PDB file of C-alpha atoms in Angstrom:
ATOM      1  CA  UNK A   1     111.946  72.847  83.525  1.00  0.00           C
ATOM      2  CA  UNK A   2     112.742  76.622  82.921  1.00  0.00           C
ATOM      3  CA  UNK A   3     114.011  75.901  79.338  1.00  0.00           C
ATOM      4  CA  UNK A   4     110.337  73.749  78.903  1.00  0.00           C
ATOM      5  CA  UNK A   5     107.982  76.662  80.516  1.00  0.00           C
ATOM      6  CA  UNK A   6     110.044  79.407  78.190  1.00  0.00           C
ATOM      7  CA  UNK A   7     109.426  77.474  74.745  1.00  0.00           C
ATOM      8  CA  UNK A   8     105.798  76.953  75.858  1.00  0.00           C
ATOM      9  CA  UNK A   9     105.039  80.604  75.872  1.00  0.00           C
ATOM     10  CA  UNK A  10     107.359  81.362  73.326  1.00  0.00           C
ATOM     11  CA  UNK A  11     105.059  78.901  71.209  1.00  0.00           C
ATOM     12  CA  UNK A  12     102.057  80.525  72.628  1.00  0.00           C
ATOM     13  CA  UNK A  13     103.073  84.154  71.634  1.00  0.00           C
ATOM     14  CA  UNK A  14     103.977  82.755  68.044  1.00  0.00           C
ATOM     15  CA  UNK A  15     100.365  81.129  67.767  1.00  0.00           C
ATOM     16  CA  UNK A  16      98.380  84.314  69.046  1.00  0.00           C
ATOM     17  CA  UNK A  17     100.253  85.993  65.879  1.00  0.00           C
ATOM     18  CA  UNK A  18      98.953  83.206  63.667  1.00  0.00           C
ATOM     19  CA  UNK A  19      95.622  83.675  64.899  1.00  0.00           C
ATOM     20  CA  UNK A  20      95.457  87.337  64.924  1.00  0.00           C
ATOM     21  CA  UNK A  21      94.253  87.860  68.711  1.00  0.00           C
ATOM     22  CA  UNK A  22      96.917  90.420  69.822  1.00  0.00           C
ATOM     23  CA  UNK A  23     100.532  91.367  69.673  1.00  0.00           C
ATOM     24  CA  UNK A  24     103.268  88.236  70.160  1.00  0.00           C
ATOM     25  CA  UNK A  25     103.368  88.079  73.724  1.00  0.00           C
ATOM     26  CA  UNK A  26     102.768  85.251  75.737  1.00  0.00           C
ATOM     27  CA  UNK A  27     102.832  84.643  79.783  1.00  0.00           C
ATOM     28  CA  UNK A  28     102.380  82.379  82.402  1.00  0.00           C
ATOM     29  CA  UNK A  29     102.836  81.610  86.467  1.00  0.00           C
ATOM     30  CA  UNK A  30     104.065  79.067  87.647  1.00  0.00           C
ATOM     31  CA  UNK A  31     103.784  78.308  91.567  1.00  0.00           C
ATOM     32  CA  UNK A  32     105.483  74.932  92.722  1.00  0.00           C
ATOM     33  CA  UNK A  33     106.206  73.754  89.563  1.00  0.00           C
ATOM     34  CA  UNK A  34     102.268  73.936  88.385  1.00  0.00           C
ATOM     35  CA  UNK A  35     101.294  76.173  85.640  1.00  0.00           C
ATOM     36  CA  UNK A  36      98.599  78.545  87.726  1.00  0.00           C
ATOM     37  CA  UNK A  37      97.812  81.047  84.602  1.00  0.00           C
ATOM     38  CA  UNK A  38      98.417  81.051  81.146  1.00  0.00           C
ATOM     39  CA  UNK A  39      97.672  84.218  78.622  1.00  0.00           C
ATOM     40  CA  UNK A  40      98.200  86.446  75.635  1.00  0.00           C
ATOM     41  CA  UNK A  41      98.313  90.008  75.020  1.00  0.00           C
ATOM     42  CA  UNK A  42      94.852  90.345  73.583  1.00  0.00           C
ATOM     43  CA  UNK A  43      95.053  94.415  73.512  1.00  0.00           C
ATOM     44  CA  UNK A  44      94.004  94.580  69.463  1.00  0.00           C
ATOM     45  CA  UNK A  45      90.837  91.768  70.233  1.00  0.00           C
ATOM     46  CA  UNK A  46      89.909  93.049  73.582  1.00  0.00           C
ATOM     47  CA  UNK A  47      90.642  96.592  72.704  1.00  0.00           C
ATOM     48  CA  UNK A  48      92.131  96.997  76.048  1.00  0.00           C
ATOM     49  CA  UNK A  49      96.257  99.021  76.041  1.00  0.00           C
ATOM     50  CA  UNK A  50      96.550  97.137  79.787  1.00  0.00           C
ATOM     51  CA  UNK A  51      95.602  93.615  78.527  1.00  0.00           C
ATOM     52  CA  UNK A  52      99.794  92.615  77.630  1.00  0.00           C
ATOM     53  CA  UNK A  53     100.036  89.174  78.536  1.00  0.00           C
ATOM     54  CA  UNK A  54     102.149  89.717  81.626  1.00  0.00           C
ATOM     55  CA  UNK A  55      99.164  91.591  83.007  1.00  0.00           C
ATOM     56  CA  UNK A  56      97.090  88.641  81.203  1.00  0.00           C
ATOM     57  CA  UNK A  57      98.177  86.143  83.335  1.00  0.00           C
ATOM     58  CA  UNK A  58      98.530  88.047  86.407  1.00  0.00           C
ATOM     59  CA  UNK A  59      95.129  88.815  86.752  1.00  0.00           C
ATOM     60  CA  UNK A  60      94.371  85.030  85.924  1.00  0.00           C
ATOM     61  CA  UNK A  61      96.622  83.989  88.803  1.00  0.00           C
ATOM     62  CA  UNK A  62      95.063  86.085  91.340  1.00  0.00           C
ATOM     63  CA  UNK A  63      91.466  84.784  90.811  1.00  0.00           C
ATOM     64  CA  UNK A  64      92.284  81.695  90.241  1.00  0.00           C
ATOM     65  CA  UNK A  65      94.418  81.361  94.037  1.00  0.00           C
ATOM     66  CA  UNK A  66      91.707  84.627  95.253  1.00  0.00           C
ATOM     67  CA  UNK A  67      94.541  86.783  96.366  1.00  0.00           C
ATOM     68  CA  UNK A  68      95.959  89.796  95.282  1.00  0.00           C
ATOM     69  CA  UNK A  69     100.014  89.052  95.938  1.00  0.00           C
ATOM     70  CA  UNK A  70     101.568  86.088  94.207  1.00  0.00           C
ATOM     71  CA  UNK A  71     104.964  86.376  95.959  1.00  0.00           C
ATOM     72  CA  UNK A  72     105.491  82.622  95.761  1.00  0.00           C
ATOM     73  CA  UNK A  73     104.980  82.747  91.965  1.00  0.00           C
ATOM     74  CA  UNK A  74     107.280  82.863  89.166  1.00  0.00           C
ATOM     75  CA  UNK A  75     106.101  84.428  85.681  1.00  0.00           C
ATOM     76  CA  UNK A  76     107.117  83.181  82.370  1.00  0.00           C
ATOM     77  CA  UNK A  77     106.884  85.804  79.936  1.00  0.00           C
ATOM     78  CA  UNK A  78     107.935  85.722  75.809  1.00  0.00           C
ATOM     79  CA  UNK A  79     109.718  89.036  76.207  1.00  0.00           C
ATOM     80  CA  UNK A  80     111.103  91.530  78.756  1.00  0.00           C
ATOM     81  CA  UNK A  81     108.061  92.953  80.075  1.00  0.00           C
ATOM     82  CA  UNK A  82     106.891  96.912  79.673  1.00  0.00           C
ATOM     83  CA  UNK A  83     107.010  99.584  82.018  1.00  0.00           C
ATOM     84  CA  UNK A  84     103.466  98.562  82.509  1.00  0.00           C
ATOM     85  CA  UNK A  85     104.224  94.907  83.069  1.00  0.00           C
ATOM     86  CA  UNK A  86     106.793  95.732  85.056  1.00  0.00           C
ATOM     87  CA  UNK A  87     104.986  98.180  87.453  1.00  0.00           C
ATOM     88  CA  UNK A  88     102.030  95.028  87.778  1.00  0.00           C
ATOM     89  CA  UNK A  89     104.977  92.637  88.568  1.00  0.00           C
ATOM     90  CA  UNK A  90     105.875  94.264  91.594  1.00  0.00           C
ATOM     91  CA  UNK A  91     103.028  95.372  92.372  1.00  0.00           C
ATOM     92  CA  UNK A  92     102.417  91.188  92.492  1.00  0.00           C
ATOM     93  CA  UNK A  93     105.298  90.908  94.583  1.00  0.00           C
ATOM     94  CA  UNK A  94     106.109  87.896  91.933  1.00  0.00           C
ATOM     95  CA  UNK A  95     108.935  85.996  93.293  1.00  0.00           C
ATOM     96  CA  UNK A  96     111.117  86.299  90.132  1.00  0.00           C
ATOM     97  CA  UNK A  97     110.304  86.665  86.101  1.00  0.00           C
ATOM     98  CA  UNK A  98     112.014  84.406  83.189  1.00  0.00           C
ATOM     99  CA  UNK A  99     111.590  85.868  79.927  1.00  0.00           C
ATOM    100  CA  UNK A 100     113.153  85.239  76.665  1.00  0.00           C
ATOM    101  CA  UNK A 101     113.227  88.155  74.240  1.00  0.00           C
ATOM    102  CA  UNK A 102     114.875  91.338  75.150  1.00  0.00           C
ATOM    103  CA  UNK A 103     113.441  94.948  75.097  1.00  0.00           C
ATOM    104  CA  UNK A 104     115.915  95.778  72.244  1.00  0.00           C
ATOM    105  CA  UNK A 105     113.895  92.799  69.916  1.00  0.00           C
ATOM    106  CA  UNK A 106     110.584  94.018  70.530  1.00  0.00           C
ATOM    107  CA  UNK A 107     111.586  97.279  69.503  1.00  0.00           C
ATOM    108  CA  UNK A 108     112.855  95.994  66.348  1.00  0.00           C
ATOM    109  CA  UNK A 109     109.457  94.756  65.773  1.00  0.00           C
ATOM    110  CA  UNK A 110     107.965  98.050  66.650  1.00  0.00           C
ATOM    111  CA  UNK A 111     107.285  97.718  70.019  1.00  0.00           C
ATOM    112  CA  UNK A 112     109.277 100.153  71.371  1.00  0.00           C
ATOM    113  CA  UNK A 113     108.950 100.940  75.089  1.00  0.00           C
ATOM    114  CA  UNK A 114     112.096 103.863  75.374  1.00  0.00           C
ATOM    115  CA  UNK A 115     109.852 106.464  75.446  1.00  0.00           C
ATOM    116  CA  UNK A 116     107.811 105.336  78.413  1.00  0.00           C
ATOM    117  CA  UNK A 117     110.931 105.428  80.408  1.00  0.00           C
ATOM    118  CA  UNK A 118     111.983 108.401  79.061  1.00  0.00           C
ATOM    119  CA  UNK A 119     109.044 110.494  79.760  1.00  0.00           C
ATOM    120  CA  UNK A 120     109.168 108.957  83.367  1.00  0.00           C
ATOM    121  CA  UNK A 121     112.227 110.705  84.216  1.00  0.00           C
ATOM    122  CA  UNK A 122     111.188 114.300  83.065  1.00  0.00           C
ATOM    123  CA  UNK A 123     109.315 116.551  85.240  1.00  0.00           C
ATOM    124  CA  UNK A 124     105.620 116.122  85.420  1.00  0.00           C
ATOM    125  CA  UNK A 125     104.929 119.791  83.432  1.00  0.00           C
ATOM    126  CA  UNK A 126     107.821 118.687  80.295  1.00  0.00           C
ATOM    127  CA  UNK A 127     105.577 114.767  79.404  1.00  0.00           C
ATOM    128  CA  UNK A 128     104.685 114.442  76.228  1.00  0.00           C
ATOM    129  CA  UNK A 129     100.897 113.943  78.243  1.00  0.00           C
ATOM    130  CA  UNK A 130     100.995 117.077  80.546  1.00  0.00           C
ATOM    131  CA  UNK A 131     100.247 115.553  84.295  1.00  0.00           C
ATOM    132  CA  UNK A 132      98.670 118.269  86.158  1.00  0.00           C
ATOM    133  CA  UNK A 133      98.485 118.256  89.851  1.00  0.00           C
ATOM    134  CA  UNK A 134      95.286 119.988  91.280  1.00  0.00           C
ATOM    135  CA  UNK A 135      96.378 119.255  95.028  1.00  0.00           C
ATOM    136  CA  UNK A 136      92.579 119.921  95.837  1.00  0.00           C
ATOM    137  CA  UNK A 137      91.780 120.129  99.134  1.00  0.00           C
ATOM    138  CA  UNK A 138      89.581 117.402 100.307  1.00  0.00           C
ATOM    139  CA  UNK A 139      92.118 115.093  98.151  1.00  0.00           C
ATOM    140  CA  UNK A 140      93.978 113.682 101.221  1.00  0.00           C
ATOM    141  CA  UNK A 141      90.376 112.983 103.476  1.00  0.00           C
ATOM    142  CA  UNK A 142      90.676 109.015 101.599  1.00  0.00           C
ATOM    143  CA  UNK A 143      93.944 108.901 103.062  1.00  0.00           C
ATOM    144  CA  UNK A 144      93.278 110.207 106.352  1.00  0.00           C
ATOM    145  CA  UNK A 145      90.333 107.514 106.631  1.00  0.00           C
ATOM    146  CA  UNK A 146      92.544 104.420 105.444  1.00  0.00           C
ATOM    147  CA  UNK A 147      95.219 105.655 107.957  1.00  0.00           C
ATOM    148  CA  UNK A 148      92.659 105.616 110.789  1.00  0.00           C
ATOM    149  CA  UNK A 149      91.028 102.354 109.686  1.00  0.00           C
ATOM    150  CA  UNK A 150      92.069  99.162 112.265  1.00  0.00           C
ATOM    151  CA  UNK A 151      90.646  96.678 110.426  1.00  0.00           C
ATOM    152  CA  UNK A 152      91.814  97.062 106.599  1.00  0.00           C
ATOM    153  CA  UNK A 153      93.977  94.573 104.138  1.00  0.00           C
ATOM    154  CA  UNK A 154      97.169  95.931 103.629  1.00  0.00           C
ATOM    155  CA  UNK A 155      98.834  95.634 100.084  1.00  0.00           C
TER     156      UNK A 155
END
């Protein structure tokens, strides 16, 4: 069945190239054996940098079972997803992730990803897109109120 659900959105990526909605991505989860969400990255049509097809199909998912955490889920996914994709995946709590391409063919085809994890591990002052902290402070007061909250949805 894995073999099946990779060629499907291996098909899918190649036919969102051919019809010139987005990059050649392609995802899907799967709960139970039942195809939940399918997508495309649709970032070029959309004009959206966090619609990748991972994220896609996540977001499908979620409405369509009206929760936020997927962990009995399995994504399907064309390639080895982003740092983004990745970040949304756990974030998910998807229980695991087949995907077919690697990081290294992507990059081949220009979608290289090396410098996102690059600039992750340098300090926050040496990015290529300076993060400044501004530790205002009133910024912890949101905090403060979830922590004291009894009656709020954990994630």
């Amino acid at each position: 069945m894995e073999e099946q659900l990779i060629q499907e959105v291996i098909d899918l990526a190649f036919q969102n190239v051919m019809e010139g909605k987005g990059g050649p991505f392609a995802a899907m989860v799967v709960r139970g054996g039942h195809i939940i969400a399918i997508a495309t990255n649709t970032v070029t049509s959309t004009n959206d940098p966090t619609a990748h097809a991972e994220v896609n199909a996540i977001r499908q998912a979620c409405k369509q079972l009206n929760t936020f955490q997927l962990d009995d889920c399995e994504l399907y996914t064309s390639c080895e997803p982003c740092p983004m994709c990745f970040g949304a995946i756990y974030w998910a709590r998807l229980r695991k992730v087949y995907y077919a391409a690697r990081q290294e063919d992507a990059a081949q085809a220009g979608f290289d990803d090396s410098f996102i994890f690059e600039q992750l591990t340098l300090p926050s002052s040496e990015r290529k897109i300076p993060f400044v902290c501004m530790h205002h402070h009133e910024a912890i007061k949101p905090f403060v109120l979830w922590n004291r909250m009894e009656e709020k949805i954990k994630y």
